[in-house]
Short mmCIF file of C-alpha atoms and ligand atoms in Angstrom, two decimals:
data_model
loop_
_atom_site.label_atom_id
_atom_site.label_comp_id
_atom_site.label_asym_id
_atom_site.label_seq_id
_atom_site.Cartn_x
_atom_site.Cartn_y
_atom_site.Cartn_z
CA MET A 22 1.16 -4.81 22.43
CA ASP A 23 3.90 -5.98 20.05
CA GLN A 24 6.91 -3.72 19.74
CA TYR A 25 10.15 -3.77 17.80
CA ILE A 26 13.41 -3.35 19.68
CA ILE A 27 16.33 -2.36 17.49
CA LYS A 28 20.05 -1.90 18.01
CA GLY A 29 21.11 0.45 15.27
CA GLY A 30 24.36 1.06 13.45
CA ASN A 31 24.69 -2.03 11.22
CA PRO A 32 24.78 -1.34 7.48
CA LEU A 33 22.17 -3.63 5.87
CA VAL A 34 23.85 -6.01 3.42
CA GLY A 35 22.58 -8.93 1.35
CA GLU A 36 19.54 -9.96 -0.66
CA VAL A 37 15.82 -9.62 0.06
CA GLU A 38 12.83 -11.05 -1.82
CA ILE A 39 9.81 -8.83 -2.44
CA GLY A 40 6.27 -10.19 -2.13
CA GLY A 41 3.02 -9.46 -3.92
CA ALA A 42 1.63 -5.92 -3.85
CA LYS A 43 -0.82 -5.30 -0.99
CA ASN A 44 -2.66 -2.56 -2.89
CA ALA A 45 -3.11 -4.74 -5.97
CA ALA A 46 -4.10 -7.83 -3.98
CA LEU A 47 -6.80 -5.95 -2.05
CA ALA A 48 -8.54 -4.87 -5.27
CA ILE A 49 -8.06 -8.22 -6.99
CA LEU A 50 -9.45 -10.18 -4.02
CA ALA A 51 -12.62 -8.07 -4.22
CA ALA A 52 -12.85 -8.51 -8.00
CA ALA A 53 -12.46 -12.29 -7.61
CA ILE A 54 -16.07 -12.56 -6.38
CA MET A 55 -17.38 -11.10 -9.67
CA THR A 56 -17.56 -14.57 -11.24
CA ASP A 57 -19.41 -17.70 -10.09
CA ASP A 58 -16.43 -19.75 -11.25
CA THR A 59 -13.36 -20.58 -9.16
CA VAL A 60 -10.46 -18.14 -9.04
CA ARG A 61 -6.93 -19.05 -7.88
CA LEU A 62 -4.73 -16.18 -6.66
CA GLU A 63 -0.99 -16.60 -6.17
CA ASN A 64 1.77 -14.34 -4.79
CA LEU A 65 -0.61 -12.83 -2.22
CA PRO A 66 1.31 -10.98 0.51
CA ASP A 67 0.79 -12.57 3.94
CA VAL A 68 -0.11 -9.34 5.72
CA ASN A 69 -3.00 -8.42 8.05
CA ASP A 70 -4.99 -6.35 5.56
CA ILE A 71 -5.18 -9.31 3.15
CA ASN A 72 -6.31 -11.65 5.91
CA VAL A 73 -9.07 -9.20 6.92
CA LEU A 74 -10.37 -8.92 3.34
CA LEU A 75 -10.37 -12.70 2.92
CA GLU A 76 -12.53 -12.86 6.07
CA ALA A 77 -14.86 -10.15 4.71
CA ILE A 78 -15.32 -12.10 1.46
CA GLY A 79 -16.05 -15.27 3.46
CA GLY A 80 -18.42 -13.17 5.54
CA ILE A 81 -20.73 -12.47 2.58
CA GLY A 82 -20.84 -16.16 1.72
CA ALA A 83 -18.07 -16.76 -0.80
CA LYS A 84 -16.01 -19.93 -0.48
CA VAL A 85 -12.48 -18.98 0.52
CA GLU A 86 -9.70 -21.57 0.76
CA ARG A 87 -6.25 -20.50 1.94
CA VAL A 88 -4.03 -22.99 0.09
CA ASP A 89 -0.85 -21.61 1.68
CA ARG A 90 0.59 -18.28 2.94
CA HIS A 91 0.56 -16.80 -0.55
CA THR A 92 -2.23 -18.65 -2.36
CA ALA A 93 -6.00 -18.53 -2.06
CA VAL A 94 -8.85 -20.13 -4.01
CA ILE A 95 -12.11 -18.17 -4.10
CA ASN A 96 -15.56 -19.06 -5.41
CA GLY A 97 -18.23 -16.37 -5.36
CA SER A 98 -21.17 -18.56 -6.49
CA THR A 99 -22.34 -19.08 -2.88
CA ILE A 100 -22.54 -15.39 -1.99
CA GLY A 101 -25.86 -14.84 -0.26
CA ASP A 102 -25.40 -11.43 1.28
CA ILE A 103 -24.55 -8.16 -0.48
CA SER A 104 -24.01 -6.23 2.74
CA VAL A 105 -20.51 -6.14 4.16
CA ASP A 106 -20.05 -6.16 7.94
CA TYR A 107 -18.81 -2.94 9.62
CA GLU A 108 -16.08 -4.77 11.51
CA TYR A 109 -14.15 -5.25 8.27
CA ILE A 110 -14.34 -1.72 6.88
CA LYS A 111 -13.41 -0.48 10.34
CA LYS A 112 -10.16 -2.41 10.02
CA ILE A 113 -9.38 -1.73 6.35
CA ARG A 114 -10.76 0.99 4.06
CA ALA A 115 -10.13 -1.17 1.02
CA SER A 116 -13.19 -3.20 1.95
CA TYR A 117 -14.86 -0.49 -0.14
CA TYR A 118 -13.69 -2.39 -3.23
CA LEU A 119 -16.53 -4.83 -2.46
CA LEU A 120 -18.89 -1.99 -3.44
CA GLY A 121 -17.68 -1.91 -7.07
CA ALA A 122 -17.47 -5.71 -7.23
CA LEU A 123 -20.95 -6.42 -5.78
CA LEU A 124 -22.58 -3.58 -7.75
CA GLY A 125 -20.96 -4.85 -10.96
CA LYS A 126 -22.08 -8.46 -10.42
CA TYR A 127 -25.35 -8.21 -8.44
CA LYS A 128 -26.36 -4.66 -9.32
CA LYS A 129 -26.68 -3.92 -5.61
CA ALA A 130 -24.37 -3.53 -2.66
CA GLU A 131 -24.31 -2.32 0.92
CA VAL A 132 -20.98 -1.35 2.47
CA PRO A 133 -20.39 0.70 5.64
CA LEU A 134 -18.95 4.14 4.96
CA PRO A 135 -15.19 4.03 5.58
CA GLY A 136 -13.92 6.60 8.05
CA GLY A 137 -10.81 8.67 7.66
CA CYS A 138 -7.43 7.40 8.86
CA ASN A 139 -4.23 8.81 10.27
CA ILE A 140 -3.01 10.23 7.00
CA GLY A 141 -6.06 12.25 6.05
CA SER A 142 -9.83 12.66 5.78
CA ARG A 143 -9.96 10.40 2.70
CA PRO A 144 -13.43 11.08 1.26
CA ILE A 145 -14.95 8.63 -1.28
CA ASP A 146 -17.12 11.12 -3.17
CA LEU A 147 -15.45 10.22 -6.49
CA HIS A 148 -16.33 6.54 -6.05
CA LEU A 149 -19.99 7.37 -5.41
CA LYS A 150 -20.10 9.92 -8.24
CA GLY A 151 -18.79 7.27 -10.63
CA PHE A 152 -21.37 4.67 -9.54
CA ARG A 153 -24.15 7.24 -9.97
CA ALA A 154 -22.84 8.09 -13.46
CA LEU A 155 -23.11 4.37 -14.31
CA GLY A 156 -26.79 4.59 -13.41
CA ALA A 157 -26.85 3.33 -9.83
CA THR A 158 -28.78 5.03 -7.06
CA VAL A 159 -26.40 5.54 -4.18
CA ASP A 160 -27.59 6.59 -0.72
CA ILE A 161 -25.95 6.80 2.67
CA LYS A 162 -28.25 5.09 5.22
CA TYR A 163 -27.47 4.15 8.82
CA GLY A 164 -23.76 4.71 8.20
CA ALA A 165 -23.70 2.53 5.11
CA ILE A 166 -23.48 3.14 1.37
CA VAL A 167 -26.52 1.52 -0.21
CA ALA A 168 -26.16 1.24 -3.97
CA SER A 169 -28.50 -0.41 -6.46
CA ALA A 170 -29.19 -0.55 -10.17
CA PRO A 171 -32.20 -2.82 -10.67
CA ASP A 172 -32.25 -2.09 -14.40
CA GLY A 173 -28.54 -2.71 -14.64
CA LEU A 174 -25.55 -0.40 -15.02
CA HIS A 175 -24.89 1.36 -18.32
CA GLY A 176 -21.62 2.60 -19.77
CA THR A 177 -20.80 6.33 -19.72
CA HIS A 178 -18.02 8.92 -19.85
CA ILE A 179 -16.49 9.74 -16.47
CA PHE A 180 -13.94 12.50 -15.86
CA MET A 181 -12.21 12.14 -12.49
CA ASP A 182 -11.84 15.52 -10.73
CA THR A 183 -8.84 14.20 -8.79
CA VAL A 184 -6.53 11.32 -9.68
CA SER A 185 -7.72 8.58 -7.32
CA VAL A 186 -6.40 5.01 -7.22
CA GLY A 187 -9.37 3.69 -5.27
CA ALA A 188 -12.08 5.41 -7.32
CA THR A 189 -10.46 4.42 -10.64
CA ILE A 190 -10.35 0.76 -9.59
CA ASN A 191 -13.84 0.69 -8.02
CA ILE A 192 -15.49 2.29 -11.07
CA MET A 193 -13.48 0.07 -13.43
CA MET A 194 -14.78 -3.03 -11.63
CA ALA A 195 -18.44 -1.95 -11.78
CA ALA A 196 -18.16 -0.76 -15.40
CA SER A 197 -16.63 -4.07 -16.51
CA MET A 198 -20.09 -5.65 -16.11
CA ALA A 199 -22.21 -2.67 -17.28
CA LYS A 200 -24.09 -2.52 -20.58
CA GLY A 201 -22.09 -0.66 -23.23
CA ASN A 202 -18.87 1.36 -23.13
CA THR A 203 -17.35 3.40 -20.32
CA ILE A 204 -14.47 5.86 -20.57
CA ILE A 205 -12.64 6.90 -17.40
CA GLU A 206 -10.58 10.06 -17.97
CA ASN A 207 -7.87 11.40 -15.64
CA ALA A 208 -7.57 7.86 -14.32
CA ALA A 209 -4.90 6.76 -11.85
CA LYS A 210 -1.97 4.95 -13.54
CA GLU A 211 -0.47 3.05 -10.59
CA PRO A 212 0.82 -0.49 -11.25
CA HIS A 213 -1.94 -1.84 -8.99
CA VAL A 214 -4.56 -0.23 -11.27
CA VAL A 215 -2.97 -2.02 -14.23
CA ASP A 216 -2.72 -5.30 -12.33
CA THR A 217 -6.42 -5.17 -11.42
CA ALA A 218 -7.35 -4.46 -15.06
CA ASN A 219 -5.16 -7.37 -16.21
CA PHE A 220 -6.81 -9.63 -13.65
CA LEU A 221 -10.32 -8.60 -14.77
CA ASN A 222 -9.31 -9.14 -18.42
CA SER A 223 -8.02 -12.61 -17.52
CA MET A 224 -11.60 -13.32 -16.33
CA GLY A 225 -13.04 -12.15 -19.66
CA ALA A 226 -13.49 -8.42 -19.08
CA ASN A 227 -12.70 -5.95 -21.88
CA ILE A 228 -10.57 -3.16 -20.44
CA LYS A 229 -8.07 -1.14 -22.49
CA GLY A 230 -5.74 1.68 -21.57
CA ALA A 231 -5.06 0.86 -17.91
CA GLY A 232 -1.79 2.56 -17.01
CA THR A 233 -2.69 5.57 -19.12
CA ASP A 234 -4.98 8.39 -17.98
CA VAL A 235 -7.81 7.20 -20.27
CA ILE A 236 -9.29 3.77 -19.58
CA ARG A 237 -11.85 2.31 -22.02
CA ILE A 238 -14.15 -0.48 -20.84
CA ARG A 239 -16.64 -2.50 -22.88
CA GLY A 240 -19.00 -4.14 -20.41
CA VAL A 241 -19.54 -7.92 -20.48
CA GLU A 242 -22.36 -10.00 -19.00
CA MET A 243 -20.32 -12.71 -17.35
CA LEU A 244 -16.80 -13.23 -16.05
CA HIS A 245 -15.10 -16.62 -15.85
CA SER A 246 -12.48 -18.48 -13.82
CA THR A 247 -8.80 -17.62 -13.84
CA ASN A 248 -5.44 -18.31 -12.15
CA TYR A 249 -3.59 -15.10 -11.46
CA SER A 250 -0.35 -14.03 -9.78
CA ILE A 251 -0.18 -10.62 -8.06
CA VAL A 252 2.40 -8.03 -9.24
CA PRO A 253 5.45 -7.37 -6.98
CA ASP A 254 5.03 -4.68 -4.31
CA MET A 255 6.82 -1.49 -5.42
CA ILE A 256 6.36 0.14 -2.00
CA GLU A 257 7.80 -2.83 -0.09
CA ALA A 258 10.71 -2.75 -2.56
CA GLY A 259 11.17 1.01 -2.16
CA THR A 260 11.20 0.65 1.62
CA TYR A 261 14.19 -1.74 1.48
CA MET A 262 15.90 0.53 -1.06
CA PHE A 263 15.77 3.41 1.45
CA ALA A 264 16.79 1.08 4.29
CA ALA A 265 20.00 0.52 2.31
CA ALA A 266 20.41 4.28 1.79
CA ALA A 267 19.92 5.28 5.45
CA THR A 268 22.10 2.49 6.93
CA ARG A 269 24.96 2.94 4.40
CA GLY A 270 24.18 -0.57 3.19
CA ASP A 271 24.32 -2.64 0.03
CA ILE A 272 21.14 -4.59 -0.75
CA VAL A 273 19.92 -6.53 -3.76
CA ILE A 274 16.12 -6.28 -3.86
CA LYS A 275 14.79 -9.25 -5.81
CA ASN A 276 11.48 -10.04 -7.57
CA VAL A 277 10.73 -6.43 -8.57
CA ILE A 278 9.78 -4.60 -11.78
CA PRO A 279 12.46 -1.89 -12.02
CA LYS A 280 10.23 0.27 -14.24
CA HIS A 281 7.80 0.66 -11.32
CA LEU A 282 10.64 1.96 -9.15
CA GLU A 283 11.94 4.68 -11.49
CA ALA A 284 10.84 7.65 -9.40
CA ILE A 285 12.32 6.06 -6.27
CA THR A 286 15.58 5.15 -8.05
CA ALA A 287 15.92 8.70 -9.39
CA LYS A 288 15.71 10.17 -5.87
CA LEU A 289 18.17 7.62 -4.49
CA GLU A 290 20.69 8.59 -7.19
CA GLU A 291 20.08 12.27 -6.46
CA ILE A 292 21.04 11.78 -2.81
CA GLY A 293 24.23 9.93 -3.76
CA CYS A 294 23.35 6.23 -3.79
CA GLU A 295 24.36 3.91 -6.58
CA VAL A 296 21.44 1.95 -8.08
CA GLU A 297 22.00 -0.99 -10.45
CA GLU A 298 19.02 -2.36 -12.35
CA PHE A 299 18.64 -5.97 -13.46
CA ASP A 300 15.72 -7.73 -15.18
CA ASP A 301 13.81 -8.42 -11.98
CA ALA A 302 16.03 -6.93 -9.29
CA VAL A 303 17.71 -3.70 -8.23
CA ARG A 304 20.84 -3.21 -6.14
CA VAL A 305 21.22 -0.15 -3.92
CA ILE A 306 24.68 0.77 -2.62
CA SER A 307 25.04 3.62 -0.14
CA ALA A 308 28.73 4.13 0.42
CA LYS A 309 29.01 7.77 1.36
CA LYS A 310 27.30 10.63 3.21
CA LEU A 311 23.92 11.27 1.65
CA ARG A 312 23.21 14.53 -0.16
CA ARG A 313 20.16 16.70 0.32
CA THR A 314 17.34 16.97 -2.26
CA HIS A 315 13.77 18.21 -2.69
CA VAL A 316 10.87 15.84 -3.34
CA LYS A 317 7.16 16.28 -3.98
CA THR A 318 4.76 13.36 -3.84
CA LEU A 319 2.58 12.88 -6.93
CA PRO A 320 0.35 10.24 -8.50
CA TYR A 321 2.24 7.53 -10.45
CA PRO A 322 4.64 7.80 -12.25
CA GLY A 323 5.56 10.63 -9.86
CA TYR A 324 7.23 10.04 -6.49
CA PRO A 325 4.78 7.91 -4.43
CA THR A 326 3.22 9.31 -1.27
CA ASP A 327 3.63 5.83 0.30
CA MET A 328 7.40 6.38 0.07
CA GLN A 329 7.37 9.86 1.62
CA PRO A 330 8.28 9.00 5.27
CA GLN A 331 11.05 6.66 4.11
CA ILE A 332 12.87 9.32 2.06
CA ALA A 333 12.44 11.79 4.93
CA VAL A 334 14.42 9.49 7.23
CA ALA A 335 17.26 9.29 4.71
CA LEU A 336 17.22 13.07 4.24
CA ALA A 337 17.39 13.52 8.03
CA LEU A 338 20.90 12.03 7.74
CA ALA A 339 21.94 13.92 4.57
CA SER A 340 24.18 16.96 4.34
CA GLY A 341 22.24 20.21 3.95
CA THR A 342 18.58 21.21 3.90
CA SER A 343 15.93 19.18 2.06
CA ILE A 344 12.27 19.97 1.37
CA VAL A 345 9.60 17.26 1.29
CA THR A 346 6.20 18.31 -0.09
CA GLU A 347 3.17 16.05 0.39
CA SER A 348 0.57 16.76 -2.33
CA ILE A 349 -1.73 13.75 -1.88
CA PHE A 350 -2.72 13.50 1.81
CA GLU A 351 -3.11 16.38 4.24
CA ASN A 352 -1.83 14.67 7.37
CA ARG A 353 1.18 12.56 6.47
CA PHE A 354 3.93 14.08 8.61
CA LYS A 355 2.86 12.55 11.91
CA TYR A 356 6.23 10.78 12.16
CA ALA A 357 8.09 14.11 12.33
CA ASP A 358 7.79 14.44 16.12
CA GLU A 359 8.94 10.83 16.56
CA LEU A 360 11.95 11.47 14.33
CA THR A 361 12.74 14.62 16.29
CA ARG A 362 12.84 12.43 19.41
CA MET A 363 15.71 10.60 17.64
CA GLY A 364 17.64 13.84 17.11
CA ALA A 365 16.43 14.72 13.61
CA CYS A 366 15.83 18.36 12.66
CA VAL A 367 12.43 18.45 10.92
CA LYS A 368 10.12 21.47 10.68
CA VAL A 369 6.63 20.88 9.30
CA GLU A 370 4.69 23.77 7.76
CA GLY A 371 1.38 22.76 6.23
CA ASN A 372 2.08 20.13 3.57
CA THR A 373 5.84 20.69 3.62
CA ALA A 374 8.63 19.36 5.84
CA ILE A 375 11.94 21.23 5.94
CA ILE A 376 14.67 18.81 6.99
CA ASP A 377 18.13 19.96 8.08
CA GLY A 378 20.39 16.92 7.92
CA VAL A 379 22.24 15.82 11.08
CA ASP A 380 25.37 13.68 11.45
CA LYS A 381 23.61 10.96 13.39
CA LEU A 382 20.33 9.85 14.92
CA THR A 383 20.17 8.37 18.40
CA GLY A 384 17.88 5.59 19.61
CA ALA A 385 14.61 6.44 21.40
CA ARG A 386 11.15 5.09 22.16
CA VAL A 387 8.81 6.02 19.30
CA SER A 388 5.30 5.05 18.09
CA ALA A 389 4.27 4.11 14.59
CA PRO A 390 1.50 6.58 13.56
CA ASP A 391 0.58 4.61 10.42
CA LEU A 392 1.84 1.86 8.08
CA ARG A 393 4.50 3.67 6.02
CA ALA A 394 5.62 6.05 8.76
CA GLY A 395 6.03 3.00 11.01
CA ALA A 396 8.32 1.30 8.50
CA ALA A 397 10.29 4.57 8.17
CA LEU A 398 10.80 4.78 11.95
CA VAL A 399 12.18 1.24 11.92
CA ILE A 400 14.67 2.36 9.25
CA ALA A 401 15.57 5.33 11.48
CA GLY A 402 16.15 2.93 14.38
CA LEU A 403 18.42 0.76 12.20
CA ALA A 404 20.46 3.84 11.20
CA ALA A 405 20.58 5.33 14.71
CA GLU A 406 23.16 4.92 17.41
CA GLY A 407 21.88 2.86 20.37
CA ILE A 408 18.54 1.24 21.12
CA THR A 409 15.19 2.17 19.60
CA ILE A 410 11.83 0.78 20.66
CA VAL A 411 8.96 1.13 18.17
CA ASP A 412 5.43 0.91 19.61
CA ASP A 413 2.16 0.28 17.75
CA ILE A 414 3.81 -1.97 15.16
CA VAL A 415 0.36 -3.37 14.41
CA TYR A 416 0.26 -0.66 11.73
CA ILE A 417 3.42 -2.05 10.12
CA GLN A 418 2.11 -5.62 10.16
CA ARG A 419 -0.83 -4.46 8.05
CA GLY A 420 1.38 -4.10 4.99
CA TYR A 421 4.85 -5.66 5.46
CA GLU A 422 5.25 -9.43 5.44
CA ASP A 423 7.81 -10.73 7.95
CA PHE A 424 9.42 -7.30 8.26
CA GLU A 425 11.76 -8.17 11.12
CA GLY A 426 12.69 -11.54 9.56
CA LYS A 427 13.68 -9.98 6.26
CA LEU A 428 15.63 -7.18 8.01
CA LYS A 429 17.44 -9.71 10.19
CA SER A 430 18.50 -11.61 7.06
CA LEU A 431 20.19 -8.36 5.99
CA GLY A 432 22.15 -8.11 9.25
CA ALA A 433 19.76 -5.95 11.28
CA GLU A 434 19.64 -6.37 15.05
CA ILE A 435 15.88 -6.25 15.53
CA GLU A 436 13.41 -8.28 17.55
CA ARG A 437 9.64 -8.29 17.85
CA VAL A 438 8.92 -8.31 21.56
CA THR A 439 5.74 -8.53 23.60
CA SER A 440 7.05 -7.94 27.13
CA GLU A 441 9.54 -6.00 29.22
CA LYS A 442 11.24 -9.34 29.95
CA GLU A 443 11.94 -9.88 26.25
CA ILE A 444 13.28 -6.33 25.99
CA GLN A 445 15.72 -7.04 28.84
CA LYS A 446 16.71 -10.34 27.19
CA PHE A 447 17.47 -8.48 23.92
CA LYS A 448 19.52 -5.87 25.74
CA LEU A 449 21.48 -8.60 27.55
CA ARG A 450 22.09 -10.48 24.32
CA ILE A 451 23.51 -7.47 22.53
CA GLY A 452 25.46 -6.48 25.64
C1 LIG B 11 -4.53 4.21 -2.32
O1 LIG B 11 -5.42 4.86 -1.39
C2 LIG B 11 -3.59 3.37 -1.46
N1 LIG B 11 -4.38 2.42 -0.69
C3 LIG B 11 -2.80 4.25 -0.51
O2 LIG B 11 -1.82 3.44 0.14
C4 LIG B 11 -2.04 5.29 -1.31
O3 LIG B 11 -1.43 6.18 -0.43
C5 LIG B 11 -3.01 6.07 -2.22
O4 LIG B 11 -3.76 5.17 -3.05
C6 LIG B 11 -2.28 7.03 -3.14
O5 LIG B 11 -1.35 6.38 -3.91
C7 LIG B 11 -4.78 1.28 -1.30
O6 LIG B 11 -4.54 1.04 -2.46
C8 LIG B 11 -5.57 0.33 -0.47
P1 LIG B 11 -6.62 7.90 -3.60
P2 LIG B 11 -6.74 5.59 -1.93
O7 LIG B 11 -8.06 7.67 -3.81
O8 LIG B 11 -7.26 4.84 -3.09
C9 LIG B 11 -8.59 12.17 -2.71
C10 LIG B 11 -0.70 2.38 1.92
O9 LIG B 11 0.12 2.84 2.73
N2 LIG B 11 -9.90 11.52 -2.97
O10 LIG B 11 -5.71 7.76 -4.76
O11 LIG B 11 -7.62 5.82 -0.79
C11 LIG B 11 -7.92 11.64 -1.44
O12 LIG B 11 -8.41 12.26 -0.30
C12 LIG B 11 -1.94 3.22 1.56
O13 LIG B 11 -0.60 1.29 1.38
C13 LIG B 11 -11.03 12.28 -2.96
O14 LIG B 11 -10.98 13.50 -2.73
O15 LIG B 11 -6.11 6.99 -2.40
C14 LIG B 11 -6.46 11.91 -1.71
O16 LIG B 11 -6.17 13.22 -1.39
C15 LIG B 11 -2.04 4.47 2.36
N3 LIG B 11 -12.22 11.67 -3.20
C16 LIG B 11 -6.37 11.72 -3.22
O17 LIG B 11 -7.69 11.81 -3.74
C17 LIG B 11 -12.32 10.33 -3.47
O18 LIG B 11 -13.41 9.81 -3.67
C18 LIG B 11 -5.76 10.38 -3.64
O19 LIG B 11 -6.43 9.36 -2.94
C19 LIG B 11 -11.14 9.57 -3.47
C20 LIG B 11 -9.92 10.18 -3.23
#
């Protein structure tokens, strides 16, 4: 099992380039099969989840050509199967985007029911409710969602009970090829929702209002070819911004959209970091002891839940008591015990973590419980005194491209190792 071994204590300094957004690319890859023409996608992040979805799309018969690490050409005209294999959804929930895409294009789809994951139960009732409102019959049979609309889908008015990124995108995809107009109210406003709408519009869809809480869609019969470049990843960017904060570093994070990072920037300034914004970059300077703050995760443009573990690590090193409230997922403090192993003082009560800042963290052996918490534990290891070993980094590789390479370029002492021998070699090398 791959692990990271880290010698902490070096402030991270330099420049890092951000890749395409995983959560936009997953939706856009699914939507790419909604036309029989060829679609070229650029700025795809080279991370495991993307590779799995490309396999799933190939698995239902689409032509998939990986031009290079960040570019793929897809042609959905050869799709012969509307049922997605369980092995894919088992690996990534976002395979459920094939439901909206196949239902929109073929008026039928069969996708295994995604299970929960480490951060919460994650039901998909809103997705299914939306498809039913568009006129599809949706049943759960033999562990799969079987949806069909032999007479076609028809536009309607959908009010989302909860703000859901996945349900907004899935319904938007299906509605873009329904007869008539659809209105989605209380829609999610995340940049990846907007990027998916822009992608669909570049294929000839008619979607207005993405990025606001009311999305209006006029269905079209056909979609056509397009070349599209994925939006930069705000969560990858935010992760490096907090790596600068926790290691007392100075990093320029390039190829970002600063507007997408406003909630993250605001919290960094609150805890005492300096943040400079440029057209497509931000610079984070962390020169002094961090200050405490309170944060509550919210749908965009609020503070993102995918940035919750990262701020918690910084607050573990701040002066005073901070409160972190998780309002989106019910089980997203699994890293707290691991952080406590490193000397942090974190008390979790329900959906709140009370963090009393300490002067320093010390290295330990910890396990990544999920993608974002894994990245946060790596930041903790970089800020800590001594050696940290992070297990289960397979979670981190799902969503961060070349994590250790980029961190090394910023002066981090980190290595991905696969054996005890390599661990000993690292320890010898750093003396
Ligand atoms: C997306 O998940 C992201 N995943 C998550 O990022 C992110 O944490 C989340 O949005 C929130 O921003 C992808 O884009 C692939 P939701 P999603 O539907 O769509 C409840 C990462 O680290 N809900 O917005 O699954 C749900 O339980 C991942 O990259 C229902 O009740 O999230 C949650 O409490 C982790 N019924 C809330 O809504 C539904 O049908 C928000 O979930 C759907 C959701």
